[in-house]
CSV table of C-alpha atoms and ligand atoms in Angstrom, one decimal:
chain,number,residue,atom,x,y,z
A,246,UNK,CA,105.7,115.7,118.5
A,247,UNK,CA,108.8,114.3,116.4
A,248,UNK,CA,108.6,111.3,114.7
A,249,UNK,CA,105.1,110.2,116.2
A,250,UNK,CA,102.2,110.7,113.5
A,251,UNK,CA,99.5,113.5,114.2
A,252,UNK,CA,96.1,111.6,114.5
A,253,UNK,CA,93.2,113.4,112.7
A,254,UNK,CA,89.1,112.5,113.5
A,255,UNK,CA,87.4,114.2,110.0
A,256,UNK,CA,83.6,113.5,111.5
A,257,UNK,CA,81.5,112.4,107.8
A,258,UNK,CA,84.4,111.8,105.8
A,259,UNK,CA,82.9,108.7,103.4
A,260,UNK,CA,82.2,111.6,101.0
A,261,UNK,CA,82.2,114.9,99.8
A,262,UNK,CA,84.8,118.0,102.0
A,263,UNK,CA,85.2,115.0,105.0
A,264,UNK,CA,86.7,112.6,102.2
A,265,UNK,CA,88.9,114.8,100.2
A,266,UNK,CA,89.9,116.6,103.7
A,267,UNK,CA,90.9,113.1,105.5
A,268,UNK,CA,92.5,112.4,102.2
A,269,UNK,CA,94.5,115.7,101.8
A,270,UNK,CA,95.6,115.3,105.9
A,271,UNK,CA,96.5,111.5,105.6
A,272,UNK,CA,98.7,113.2,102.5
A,273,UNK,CA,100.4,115.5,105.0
A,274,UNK,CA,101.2,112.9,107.6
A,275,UNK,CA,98.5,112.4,110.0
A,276,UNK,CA,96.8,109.1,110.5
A,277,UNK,CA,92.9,110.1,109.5
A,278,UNK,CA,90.1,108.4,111.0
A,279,UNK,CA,87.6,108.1,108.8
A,280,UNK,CA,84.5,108.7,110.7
A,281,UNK,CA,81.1,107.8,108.9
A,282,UNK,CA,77.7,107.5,109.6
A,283,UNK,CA,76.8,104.0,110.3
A,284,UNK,CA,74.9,102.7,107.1
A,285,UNK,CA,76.6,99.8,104.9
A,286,UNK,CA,76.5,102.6,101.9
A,287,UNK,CA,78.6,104.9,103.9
A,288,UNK,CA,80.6,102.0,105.5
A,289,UNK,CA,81.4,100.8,101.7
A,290,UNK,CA,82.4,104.8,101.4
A,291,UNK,CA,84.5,105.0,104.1
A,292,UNK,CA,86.2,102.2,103.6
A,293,UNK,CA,87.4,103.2,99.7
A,294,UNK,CA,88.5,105.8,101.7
A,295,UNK,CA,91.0,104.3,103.5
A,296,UNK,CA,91.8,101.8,100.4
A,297,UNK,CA,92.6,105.6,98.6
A,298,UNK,CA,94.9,106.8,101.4
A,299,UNK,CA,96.8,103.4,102.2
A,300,UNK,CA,97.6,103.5,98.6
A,301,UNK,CA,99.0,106.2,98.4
A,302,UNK,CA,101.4,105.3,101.4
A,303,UNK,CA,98.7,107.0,104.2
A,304,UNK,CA,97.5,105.7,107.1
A,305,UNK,CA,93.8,105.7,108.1
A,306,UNK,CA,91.2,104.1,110.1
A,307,UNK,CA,87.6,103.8,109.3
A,308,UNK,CA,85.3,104.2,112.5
A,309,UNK,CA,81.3,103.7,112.1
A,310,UNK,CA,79.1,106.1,114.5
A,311,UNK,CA,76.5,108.0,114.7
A,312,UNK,CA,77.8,111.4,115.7
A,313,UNK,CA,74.2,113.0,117.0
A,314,UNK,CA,74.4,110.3,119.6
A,315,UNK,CA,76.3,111.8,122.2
A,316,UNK,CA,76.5,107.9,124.0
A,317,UNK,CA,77.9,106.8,120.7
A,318,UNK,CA,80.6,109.7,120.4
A,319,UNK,CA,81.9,108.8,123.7
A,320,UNK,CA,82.9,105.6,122.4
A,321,UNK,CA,84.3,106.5,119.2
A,322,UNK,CA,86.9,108.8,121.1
A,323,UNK,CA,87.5,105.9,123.8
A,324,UNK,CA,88.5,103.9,120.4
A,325,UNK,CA,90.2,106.2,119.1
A,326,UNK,CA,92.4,106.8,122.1
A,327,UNK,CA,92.7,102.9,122.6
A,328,UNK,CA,94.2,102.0,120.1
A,329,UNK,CA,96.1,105.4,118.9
A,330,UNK,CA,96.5,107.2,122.4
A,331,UNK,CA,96.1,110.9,120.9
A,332,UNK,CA,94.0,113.0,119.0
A,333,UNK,CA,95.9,116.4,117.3
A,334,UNK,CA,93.5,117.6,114.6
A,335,UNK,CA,89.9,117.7,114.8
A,336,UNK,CA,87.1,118.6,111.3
A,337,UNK,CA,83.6,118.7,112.5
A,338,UNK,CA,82.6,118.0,109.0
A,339,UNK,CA,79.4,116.0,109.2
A,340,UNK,CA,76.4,117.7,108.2
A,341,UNK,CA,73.0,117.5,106.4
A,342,UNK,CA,70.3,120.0,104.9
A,343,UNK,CA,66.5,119.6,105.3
A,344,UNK,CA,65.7,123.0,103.2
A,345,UNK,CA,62.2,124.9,102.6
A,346,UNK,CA,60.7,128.2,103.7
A,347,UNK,CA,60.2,128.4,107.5
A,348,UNK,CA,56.2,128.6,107.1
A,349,UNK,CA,56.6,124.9,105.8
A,350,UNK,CA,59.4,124.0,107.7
A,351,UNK,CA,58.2,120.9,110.0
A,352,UNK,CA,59.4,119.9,113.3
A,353,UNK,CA,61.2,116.6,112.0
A,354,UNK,CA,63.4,119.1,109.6
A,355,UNK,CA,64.2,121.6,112.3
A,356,UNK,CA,65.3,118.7,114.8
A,357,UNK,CA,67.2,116.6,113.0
A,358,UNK,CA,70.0,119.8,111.0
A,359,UNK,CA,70.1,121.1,114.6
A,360,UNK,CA,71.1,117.4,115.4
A,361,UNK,CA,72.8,116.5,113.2
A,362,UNK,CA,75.0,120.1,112.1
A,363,UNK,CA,75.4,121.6,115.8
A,364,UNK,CA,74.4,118.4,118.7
A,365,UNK,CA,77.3,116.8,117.2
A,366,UNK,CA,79.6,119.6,117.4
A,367,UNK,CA,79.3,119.8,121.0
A,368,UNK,CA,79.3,115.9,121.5
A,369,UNK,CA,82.4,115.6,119.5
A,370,UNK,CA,84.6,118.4,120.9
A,371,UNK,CA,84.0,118.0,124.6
A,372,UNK,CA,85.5,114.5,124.9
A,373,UNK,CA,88.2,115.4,122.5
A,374,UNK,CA,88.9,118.7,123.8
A,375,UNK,CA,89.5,116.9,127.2
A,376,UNK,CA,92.1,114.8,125.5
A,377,UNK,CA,94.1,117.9,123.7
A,378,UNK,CA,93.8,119.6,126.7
A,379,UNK,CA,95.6,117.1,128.3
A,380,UNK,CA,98.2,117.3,125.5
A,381,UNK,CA,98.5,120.9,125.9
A,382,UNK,CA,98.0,120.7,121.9
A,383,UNK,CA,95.3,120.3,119.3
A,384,UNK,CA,93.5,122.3,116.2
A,385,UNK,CA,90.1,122.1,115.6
A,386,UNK,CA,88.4,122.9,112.5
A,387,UNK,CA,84.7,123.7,112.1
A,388,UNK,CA,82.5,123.4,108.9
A,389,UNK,CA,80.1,126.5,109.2
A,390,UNK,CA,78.6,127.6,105.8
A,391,UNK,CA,78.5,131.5,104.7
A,392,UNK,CA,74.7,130.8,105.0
A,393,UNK,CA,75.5,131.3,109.0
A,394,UNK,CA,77.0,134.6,108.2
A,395,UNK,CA,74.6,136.2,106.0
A,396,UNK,CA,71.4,133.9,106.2
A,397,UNK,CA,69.7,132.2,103.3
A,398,UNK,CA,66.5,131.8,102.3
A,399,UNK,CA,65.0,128.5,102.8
A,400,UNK,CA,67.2,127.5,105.1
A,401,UNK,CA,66.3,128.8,108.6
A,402,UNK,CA,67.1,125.4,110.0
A,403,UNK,CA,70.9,125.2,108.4
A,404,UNK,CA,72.0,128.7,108.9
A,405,UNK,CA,71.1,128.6,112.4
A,406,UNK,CA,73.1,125.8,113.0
A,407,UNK,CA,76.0,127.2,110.7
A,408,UNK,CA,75.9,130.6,112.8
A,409,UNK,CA,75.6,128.9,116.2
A,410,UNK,CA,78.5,126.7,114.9
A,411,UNK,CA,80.8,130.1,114.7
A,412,UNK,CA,79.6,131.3,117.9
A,413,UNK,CA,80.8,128.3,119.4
A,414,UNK,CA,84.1,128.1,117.4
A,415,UNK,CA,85.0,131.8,118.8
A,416,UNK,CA,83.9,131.1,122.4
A,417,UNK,CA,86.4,127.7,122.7
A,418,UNK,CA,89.2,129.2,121.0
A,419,UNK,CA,88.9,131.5,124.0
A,420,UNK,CA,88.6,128.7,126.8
A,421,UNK,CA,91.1,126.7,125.1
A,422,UNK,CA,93.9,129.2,123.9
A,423,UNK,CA,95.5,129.1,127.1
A,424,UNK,CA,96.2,125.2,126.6
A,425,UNK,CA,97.8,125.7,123.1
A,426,UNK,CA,94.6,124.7,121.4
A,427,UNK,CA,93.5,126.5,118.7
A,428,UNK,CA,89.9,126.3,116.9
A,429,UNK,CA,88.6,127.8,113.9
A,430,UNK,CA,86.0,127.7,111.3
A,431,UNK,CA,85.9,127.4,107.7
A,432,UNK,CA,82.4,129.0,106.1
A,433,UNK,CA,82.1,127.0,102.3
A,434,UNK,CA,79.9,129.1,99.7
A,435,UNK,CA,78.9,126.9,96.9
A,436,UNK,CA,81.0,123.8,96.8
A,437,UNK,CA,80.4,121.0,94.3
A,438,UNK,CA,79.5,118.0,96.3
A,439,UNK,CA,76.6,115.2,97.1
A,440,UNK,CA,75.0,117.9,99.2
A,441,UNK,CA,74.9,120.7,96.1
A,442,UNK,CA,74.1,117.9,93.1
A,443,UNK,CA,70.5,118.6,92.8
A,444,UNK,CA,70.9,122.5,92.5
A,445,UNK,CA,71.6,124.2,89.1
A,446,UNK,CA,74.7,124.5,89.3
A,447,UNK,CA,75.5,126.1,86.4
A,448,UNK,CA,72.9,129.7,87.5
A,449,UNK,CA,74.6,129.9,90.9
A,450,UNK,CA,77.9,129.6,88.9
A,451,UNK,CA,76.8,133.0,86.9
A,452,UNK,CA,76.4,134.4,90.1
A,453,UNK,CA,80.0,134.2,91.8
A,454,UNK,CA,82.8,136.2,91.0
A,455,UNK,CA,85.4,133.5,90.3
A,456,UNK,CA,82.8,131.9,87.7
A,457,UNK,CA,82.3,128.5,89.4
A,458,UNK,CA,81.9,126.4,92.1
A,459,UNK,CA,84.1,124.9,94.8
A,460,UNK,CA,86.0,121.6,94.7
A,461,UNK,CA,86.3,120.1,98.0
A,462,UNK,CA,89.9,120.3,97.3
A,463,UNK,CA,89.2,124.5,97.9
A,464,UNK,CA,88.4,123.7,101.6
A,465,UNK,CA,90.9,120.4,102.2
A,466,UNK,CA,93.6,123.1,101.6
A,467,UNK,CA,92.2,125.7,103.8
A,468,UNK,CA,91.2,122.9,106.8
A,469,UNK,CA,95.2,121.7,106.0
A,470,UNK,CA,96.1,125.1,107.0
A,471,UNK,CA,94.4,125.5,110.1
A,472,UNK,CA,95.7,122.1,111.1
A,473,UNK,CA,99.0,123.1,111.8
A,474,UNK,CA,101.1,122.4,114.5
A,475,UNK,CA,101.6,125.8,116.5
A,476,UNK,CA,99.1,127.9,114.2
A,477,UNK,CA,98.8,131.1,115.6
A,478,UNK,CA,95.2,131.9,114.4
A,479,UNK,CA,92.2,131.2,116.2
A,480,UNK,CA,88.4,131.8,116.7
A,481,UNK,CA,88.8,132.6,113.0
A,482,UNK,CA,85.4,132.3,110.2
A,483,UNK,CA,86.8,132.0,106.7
A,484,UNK,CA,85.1,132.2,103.8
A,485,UNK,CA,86.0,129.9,100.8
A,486,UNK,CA,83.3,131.1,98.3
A,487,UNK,CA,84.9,132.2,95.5
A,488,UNK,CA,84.3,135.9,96.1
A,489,UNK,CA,80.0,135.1,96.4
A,490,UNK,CA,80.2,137.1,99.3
A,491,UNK,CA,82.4,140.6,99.6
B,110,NAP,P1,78.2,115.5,102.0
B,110,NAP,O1,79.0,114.9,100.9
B,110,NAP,O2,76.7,115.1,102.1
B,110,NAP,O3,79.0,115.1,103.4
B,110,NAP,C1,78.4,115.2,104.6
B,110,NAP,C2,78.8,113.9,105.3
B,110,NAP,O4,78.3,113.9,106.7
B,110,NAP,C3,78.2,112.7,104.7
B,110,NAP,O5,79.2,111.7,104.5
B,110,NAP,C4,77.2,112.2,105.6
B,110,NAP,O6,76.8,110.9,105.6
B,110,NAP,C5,77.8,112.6,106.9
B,110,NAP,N1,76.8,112.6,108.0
B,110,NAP,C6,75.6,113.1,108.0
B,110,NAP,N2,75.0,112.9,109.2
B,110,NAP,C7,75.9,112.2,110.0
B,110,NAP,C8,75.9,111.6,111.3
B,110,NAP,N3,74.8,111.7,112.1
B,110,NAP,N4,77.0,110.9,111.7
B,110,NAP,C9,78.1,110.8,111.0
B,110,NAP,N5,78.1,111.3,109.7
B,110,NAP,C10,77.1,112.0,109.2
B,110,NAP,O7,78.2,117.1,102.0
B,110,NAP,P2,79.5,118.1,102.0
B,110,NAP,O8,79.1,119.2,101.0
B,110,NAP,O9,80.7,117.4,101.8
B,110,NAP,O10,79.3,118.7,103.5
B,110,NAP,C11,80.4,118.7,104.4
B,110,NAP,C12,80.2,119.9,105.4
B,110,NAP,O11,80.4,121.1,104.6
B,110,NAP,C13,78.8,120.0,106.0
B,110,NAP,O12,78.9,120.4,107.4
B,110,NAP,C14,78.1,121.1,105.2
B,110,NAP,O13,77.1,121.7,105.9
B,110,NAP,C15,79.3,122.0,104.9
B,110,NAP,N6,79.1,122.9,103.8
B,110,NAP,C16,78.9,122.4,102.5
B,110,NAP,C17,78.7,123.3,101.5
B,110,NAP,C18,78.5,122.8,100.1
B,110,NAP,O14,78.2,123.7,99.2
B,110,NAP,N7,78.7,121.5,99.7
B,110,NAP,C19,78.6,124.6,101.7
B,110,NAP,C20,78.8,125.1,103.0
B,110,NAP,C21,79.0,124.2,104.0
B,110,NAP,P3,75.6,110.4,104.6
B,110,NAP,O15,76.2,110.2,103.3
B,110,NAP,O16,75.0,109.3,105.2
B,110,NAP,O17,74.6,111.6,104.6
């Protein structure tokens, strides 16, 4: 591509790593769609959002769906492609946590982080990987967690997701490669956001080598990265933790 903008889905991007990451893209060049879960809080998110990027001379397009709804995904990306005709860059960002110890865990908690943090995955990057296929281009960046490396306790439901997450990441970089696709993953430690505000922060600050949390702005650099055009990493897991886990 020359003078044709990259186009960049960021899936949850009304807050948190999704925002600063479509913002941080848009920044770079790439029209971000703003993809957000369809509530009129999040919509009012999303849509700052793309107030913050036009502003600063961006463009970006806010796009309401439900990404555990495979039906729904299908016609995001049929948007998307209608009215932008490719998609370069991929984030699977969205994600939740339903946390407690796995004797209490109930079935509702389980289901909907396995929804929600892997179903989507799948639902988002078939359609799309179709599409960069057909480009013979295209990065992909997953949000795993280093909790799907090394577990966590308390959070059976979200580590499995995060580890199935970089399973998956390593086995499409290896179907895709051949098409000049590339796909990745990104594992966050601690990083300041809506998710983390209820935890004390300041104890799990003691605890990690650089002395305090992530900014999103840690991971938006690291997803900028790994959206490069002709990257020649992939199937990748990369910490961003602050040195938590050596
Ligand atoms: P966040 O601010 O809560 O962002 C998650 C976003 O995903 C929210 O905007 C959320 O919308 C959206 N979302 C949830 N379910 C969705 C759905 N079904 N469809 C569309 N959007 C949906 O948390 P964050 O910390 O930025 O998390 C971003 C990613 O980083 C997640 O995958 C998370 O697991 C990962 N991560 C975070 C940390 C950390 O310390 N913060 C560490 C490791 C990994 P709502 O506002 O409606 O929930």
């Amino acid at each position: 591509m020359s003078e044709e903008k990259r186009i960049a889905l960021i899936t949850g991007a009304s807050s948190g790593i999704g925002r600063v990451t479509a913002i941080e893209l848009a920044k770079e060049g790439c029209t971000a769609i703003i993809n957000y879960y369809p509530v009129p809080a999040c919509e009012a998110d999303a849509i700052n959002v793309v107030k913050e990027i036009e502003a600063l001379g961006g463009t970006a397009k806010a796009i309401a769906c439900d990404v555990t709804k495979s039906e729904e995904v299908e016609k995001m990306v049929s948007q998307i492609m209608e009215e932008f005709g490719r998609i370069d860059v991929l984030v699977n960002n969205a994600g939740i946590t339903r946390d407690g110890l796995l004797v209490r865990m109930s079935d509702d908690d389980w289901e909907r982080v396995i929804n929600t943090n892997l179903n989507s995955v799948f639902y988002v990057t078939r359609p799309v990987a179709k599409i960069m296929m057909k480009q013979r281009s295209g990065n992909i960046v997953n949000m795993a967690s280093i909790t799907g490396v090394y577990g966590n306790a308390g959070q059976a439901n979200y580590a499995s997701t995060k580890a199935a997450v970089i399973g998956f990441t390593k086995t499409i970089a290896k179907e895709l490669a051949s098409r000049g696709i590339v796909a990745n993953a990104v594992a966050p430690g601690f990083i300041a956001t809506p998710m983390t505000e209820k935890l004390d922060t300041e104890k799990i600050a003691e605890r990690i080598p650089l002395k305090r949390l992530g900014t999103p702005e840690d991971i938006a650099d690291l997803v900028k990265f790994l959206s490069k055009p002709n990257l020649y990493i992939t199937g990748q897991v990369i910490g961003v933790d602050g040195g938590l886990v050596i």
